[in-house]
PDB file of C-alpha atoms and ligand atoms in Angstrom:
ATOM      1  CA  MET L   1     121.193 116.766 153.837  1.00 50.00           C
ATOM      2  CA  SER L   2     118.069 115.482 155.526  1.00 68.00           C
ATOM      3  CA  ILE L   3     119.007 111.817 155.202  1.00 84.00           C
ATOM      4  CA  ASP L   4     120.117 109.897 158.255  1.00 90.00           C
ATOM      5  CA  THR L   5     122.985 108.079 156.546  1.00 94.00           C
ATOM      6  CA  ASP L   6     124.080 106.331 159.753  1.00 95.00           C
ATOM      7  CA  ARG L   7     120.831 104.488 159.822  1.00 95.00           C
ATOM      8  CA  PHE L   8     121.071 103.455 156.184  1.00 96.00           C
ATOM      9  CA  ARG L   9     124.706 102.505 156.569  1.00 97.00           C
ATOM     10  CA  ALA L  10     123.773 100.139 159.396  1.00 97.00           C
ATOM     11  CA  GLU L  11     120.981  98.670 157.325  1.00 95.00           C
ATOM     12  CA  LEU L  12     123.176  98.247 154.271  1.00 97.00           C
ATOM     13  CA  GLU L  13     125.956  96.645 156.262  1.00 97.00           C
ATOM     14  CA  GLN L  14     123.507  94.199 157.780  1.00 96.00           C
ATOM     15  CA  HIS L  15     122.153  93.376 154.351  1.00 95.00           C
ATOM     16  CA  ARG L  16     125.664  92.959 153.004  1.00 96.00           C
ATOM     17  CA  GLU L  17     126.473  90.380 155.666  1.00 96.00           C
ATOM     18  CA  ARG L  18     123.361  88.436 154.762  1.00 94.00           C
ATOM     19  CA  LEU L  19     124.257  88.506 151.073  1.00 94.00           C
ATOM     20  CA  ARG L  20     127.815  87.442 151.770  1.00 93.00           C
ATOM     21  CA  SER L  21     126.713  84.475 153.827  1.00 92.00           C
ATOM     22  CA  THR L  22     124.259  83.537 151.090  1.00 88.00           C
ATOM     23  CA  ILE L  23     127.042  83.658 148.531  1.00 87.00           C
ATOM     24  CA  ALA L  24     129.531  81.865 150.783  1.00 88.00           C
ATOM     25  CA  HIS L  25     126.943  79.234 151.534  1.00 81.00           C
ATOM     26  CA  HIS L  26     126.538  78.507 147.857  1.00 74.00           C
ATOM     27  CA  ASP L  27     130.254  77.993 147.569  1.00 61.00           C
ATOM     28  CA  ILE L  28     130.487  79.461 144.104  1.00 53.00           C
ATOM     29  CA  GLY L  29     133.635  79.325 142.019  1.00 52.00           C
ATOM     30  CA  ASN L  30     134.284  83.039 141.898  1.00 50.00           C
ATOM     31  CA  SER L  31     137.787  83.545 143.237  1.00 49.00           C
ATOM     32  CA  SER L  32     137.656  87.310 143.601  1.00 50.00           C
ATOM     33  CA  LEU L  33     134.646  86.986 145.816  1.00 48.00           C
ATOM     34  CA  THR L  34     136.185  84.170 147.792  1.00 47.00           C
ATOM     35  CA  GLU L  35     139.063  86.461 148.575  1.00 49.00           C
ATOM     36  CA  GLU L  36     136.748  89.116 149.836  1.00 49.00           C
ATOM     37  CA  THR L  37     134.713  86.769 151.973  1.00 49.00           C
ATOM     38  CA  GLY L  38     137.624  84.584 153.060  1.00 49.00           C
ATOM     39  CA  GLU L  39     137.476  85.817 156.594  1.00 48.00           C
ATOM     40  CA  LEU L  40     133.796  85.137 156.880  1.00 49.00           C
ATOM     41  CA  MET L  41     134.043  81.700 155.319  1.00 50.00           C
ATOM     42  CA  SER L  42     136.779  80.433 157.599  1.00 48.00           C
ATOM     43  CA  SER L  43     134.997  81.650 160.702  1.00 46.00           C
ATOM     44  CA  SER L  44     131.786  79.901 159.732  1.00 47.00           C
ATOM     45  CA  SER L  45     133.354  76.700 158.433  1.00 49.00           C
ATOM     46  CA  ASP L  46     132.809  74.826 161.682  1.00 51.00           C
ATOM     47  CA  ASN L  47     129.054  74.759 161.671  1.00 52.00           C
ATOM     48  CA  HIS L  48     129.162  74.638 157.897  1.00 52.00           C
ATOM     49  CA  LEU L  49     130.212  70.993 157.910  1.00 50.00           C
ATOM     50  CA  ALA L  50     127.501  69.973 160.304  1.00 50.00           C
ATOM     51  CA  ASP L  51     124.534  70.572 158.038  1.00 51.00           C
ATOM     52  CA  THR L  52     125.551  69.038 154.739  1.00 53.00           C
ATOM     53  CA  ALA L  53     122.134  67.480 154.234  1.00 52.00           C
ATOM     54  CA  SER L  54     120.212  70.704 154.565  1.00 53.00           C
ATOM     55  CA  GLU L  55     122.796  72.449 152.435  1.00 52.00           C
ATOM     56  CA  THR L  56     122.088  70.139 149.511  1.00 50.00           C
ATOM     57  CA  TYR L  57     118.433  70.904 149.833  1.00 47.00           C
ATOM     58  CA  GLU L  58     118.979  74.627 150.024  1.00 48.00           C
ATOM     59  CA  ARG L  59     121.296  74.570 147.067  1.00 48.00           C
ATOM     60  CA  GLU L  60     118.588  73.108 144.903  1.00 46.00           C
ATOM     61  CA  PHE L  61     116.063  75.357 146.468  1.00 46.00           C
ATOM     62  CA  ASP L  62     117.672  78.692 145.655  1.00 50.00           C
ATOM     63  CA  GLU L  63     119.662  77.947 142.574  1.00 53.00           C
ATOM     64  CA  GLY L  64     118.692  81.221 140.958  1.00 65.00           C
ATOM     65  CA  LEU L  65     119.538  83.260 144.028  1.00 65.00           C
ATOM     66  CA  GLU L  66     123.281  83.110 143.494  1.00 69.00           C
ATOM     67  CA  GLU L  67     123.571  85.687 140.736  1.00 78.00           C
ATOM     68  CA  ASP L  68     120.966  87.902 142.295  1.00 86.00           C
ATOM     69  CA  ALA L  69     122.878  87.910 145.554  1.00 90.00           C
ATOM     70  CA  GLN L  70     126.114  88.869 143.818  1.00 91.00           C
ATOM     71  CA  GLU L  71     124.458  91.605 141.838  1.00 91.00           C
ATOM     72  CA  GLN L  72     122.791  92.949 144.933  1.00 92.00           C
ATOM     73  CA  LEU L  73     126.032  92.778 146.870  1.00 94.00           C
ATOM     74  CA  ARG L  74     127.589  95.022 144.244  1.00 95.00           C
ATOM     75  CA  GLN L  75     124.737  97.468 144.617  1.00 95.00           C
ATOM     76  CA  VAL L  76     124.940  97.445 148.391  1.00 97.00           C
ATOM     77  CA  ASP L  77     128.697  98.037 148.244  1.00 97.00           C
ATOM     78  CA  ALA L  78     128.176 100.906 145.846  1.00 97.00           C
ATOM     79  CA  ALA L  79     125.564 102.408 148.144  1.00 97.00           C
ATOM     80  CA  LEU L  80     127.966 102.227 151.082  1.00 97.00           C
ATOM     81  CA  GLN L  81     130.581 103.967 148.956  1.00 97.00           C
ATOM     82  CA  ARG L  82     128.089 106.697 148.174  1.00 96.00           C
ATOM     83  CA  ILE L  83     127.474 107.160 151.879  1.00 96.00           C
ATOM     84  CA  GLU L  84     131.221 107.581 152.402  1.00 96.00           C
ATOM     85  CA  ALA L  85     131.407 109.988 149.474  1.00 95.00           C
ATOM     86  CA  GLY L  86     128.456 111.987 150.745  1.00 94.00           C
ATOM     87  CA  THR L  87     126.414 111.453 147.604  1.00 94.00           C
ATOM     88  CA  TYR L  88     124.026 108.903 149.039  1.00 96.00           C
ATOM     89  CA  GLY L  89     120.366 109.535 148.327  1.00 95.00           C
ATOM     90  CA  ALA L  90     120.854 111.561 145.161  1.00 95.00           C
ATOM     91  CA  CYS L  91     119.385 110.150 141.968  1.00 96.00           C
ATOM     92  CA  SER L  92     122.161 109.106 139.591  1.00 93.00           C
ATOM     93  CA  VAL L  93     120.103 110.153 136.585  1.00 96.00           C
ATOM     94  CA  CYS L  94     118.449 113.463 137.433  1.00 97.00           C
ATOM     95  CA  GLY L  95     120.458 114.335 140.556  1.00 95.00           C
ATOM     96  CA  LYS L  96     117.403 114.997 142.682  1.00 95.00           C
ATOM     97  CA  GLN L  97     117.033 113.773 146.231  1.00 95.00           C
ATOM     98  CA  ILE L  98     115.501 110.299 146.372  1.00 95.00           C
ATOM     99  CA  PRO L  99     112.569 110.300 148.832  1.00 94.00           C
ATOM    100  CA  VAL L 100     113.436 108.737 152.177  1.00 94.00           C
ATOM    101  CA  GLU L 101     110.466 106.370 151.907  1.00 94.00           C
ATOM    102  CA  ARG L 102     112.008 104.899 148.774  1.00 94.00           C
ATOM    103  CA  LEU L 103     115.415 104.581 150.409  1.00 95.00           C
ATOM    104  CA  GLU L 104     113.780 102.818 153.312  1.00 94.00           C
ATOM    105  CA  ALA L 105     112.224 100.311 150.930  1.00 92.00           C
ATOM    106  CA  VAL L 106     115.320  99.910 148.740  1.00 92.00           C
ATOM    107  CA  PRO L 107     118.379 101.313 150.584  1.00 95.00           C
ATOM    108  CA  TRP L 108     120.767 100.500 147.725  1.00 95.00           C
ATOM    109  CA  THR L 109     118.789 102.229 144.998  1.00 94.00           C
ATOM    110  CA  THR L 110     120.603 104.750 142.811  1.00 94.00           C
ATOM    111  CA  MET L 111     117.574 106.264 141.168  1.00 94.00           C
ATOM    112  CA  CYS L 112     114.419 108.106 142.052  1.00 95.00           C
ATOM    113  CA  ILE L 113     111.216 106.239 141.322  1.00 93.00           C
ATOM    114  CA  ASP L 114     110.544 108.196 138.130  1.00 94.00           C
ATOM    115  CA  ASP L 115     113.873 107.314 136.562  1.00 95.00           C
ATOM    116  CA  ALA L 116     113.687 103.725 137.781  1.00 92.00           C
ATOM    117  CA  ARG L 117     110.325 103.401 136.063  1.00 93.00           C
ATOM    118  CA  LYS L 118     111.642 104.904 132.855  1.00 94.00           C
ATOM    119  CA  LEU L 119     114.510 102.449 132.865  1.00 89.00           C
ATOM    120  CA  ALA L 120     112.243  99.481 133.497  1.00 84.00           C
ATOM    121  CA  ARG L 121     110.158 100.299 130.495  1.00 78.00           C
TER     122      ARG L 121
HETATM  123 ZN1   ZN F 201     115.828 110.819 139.059  1.00 73.15          ZN
END
């Protein structure tokens, strides 16, 4: 294994926190997610109340972000699980090692660029 998984784990965890705060900020009605982020939400509820005005603006501003954030959170979680399982960095389609440059660009990717392109077609 030539991949520095510690580095990617740190990056993924950071990204996960960002996604969770995005999702929590949008206050969506998904109870399973609320459970997961309950800790985070209660700890940030103090300053949450203070900026109601800007929140309204932001809510309109990134309406479409909500689903994307949830989907990406799932992918980030899955990537972290792959790190734990020791399978991180292997393409889920062809099984080859995903180039580190690609992992740096998209740490939660499950596919090498060739298979990702095939799928996008
Ligand atoms: Zn592949």
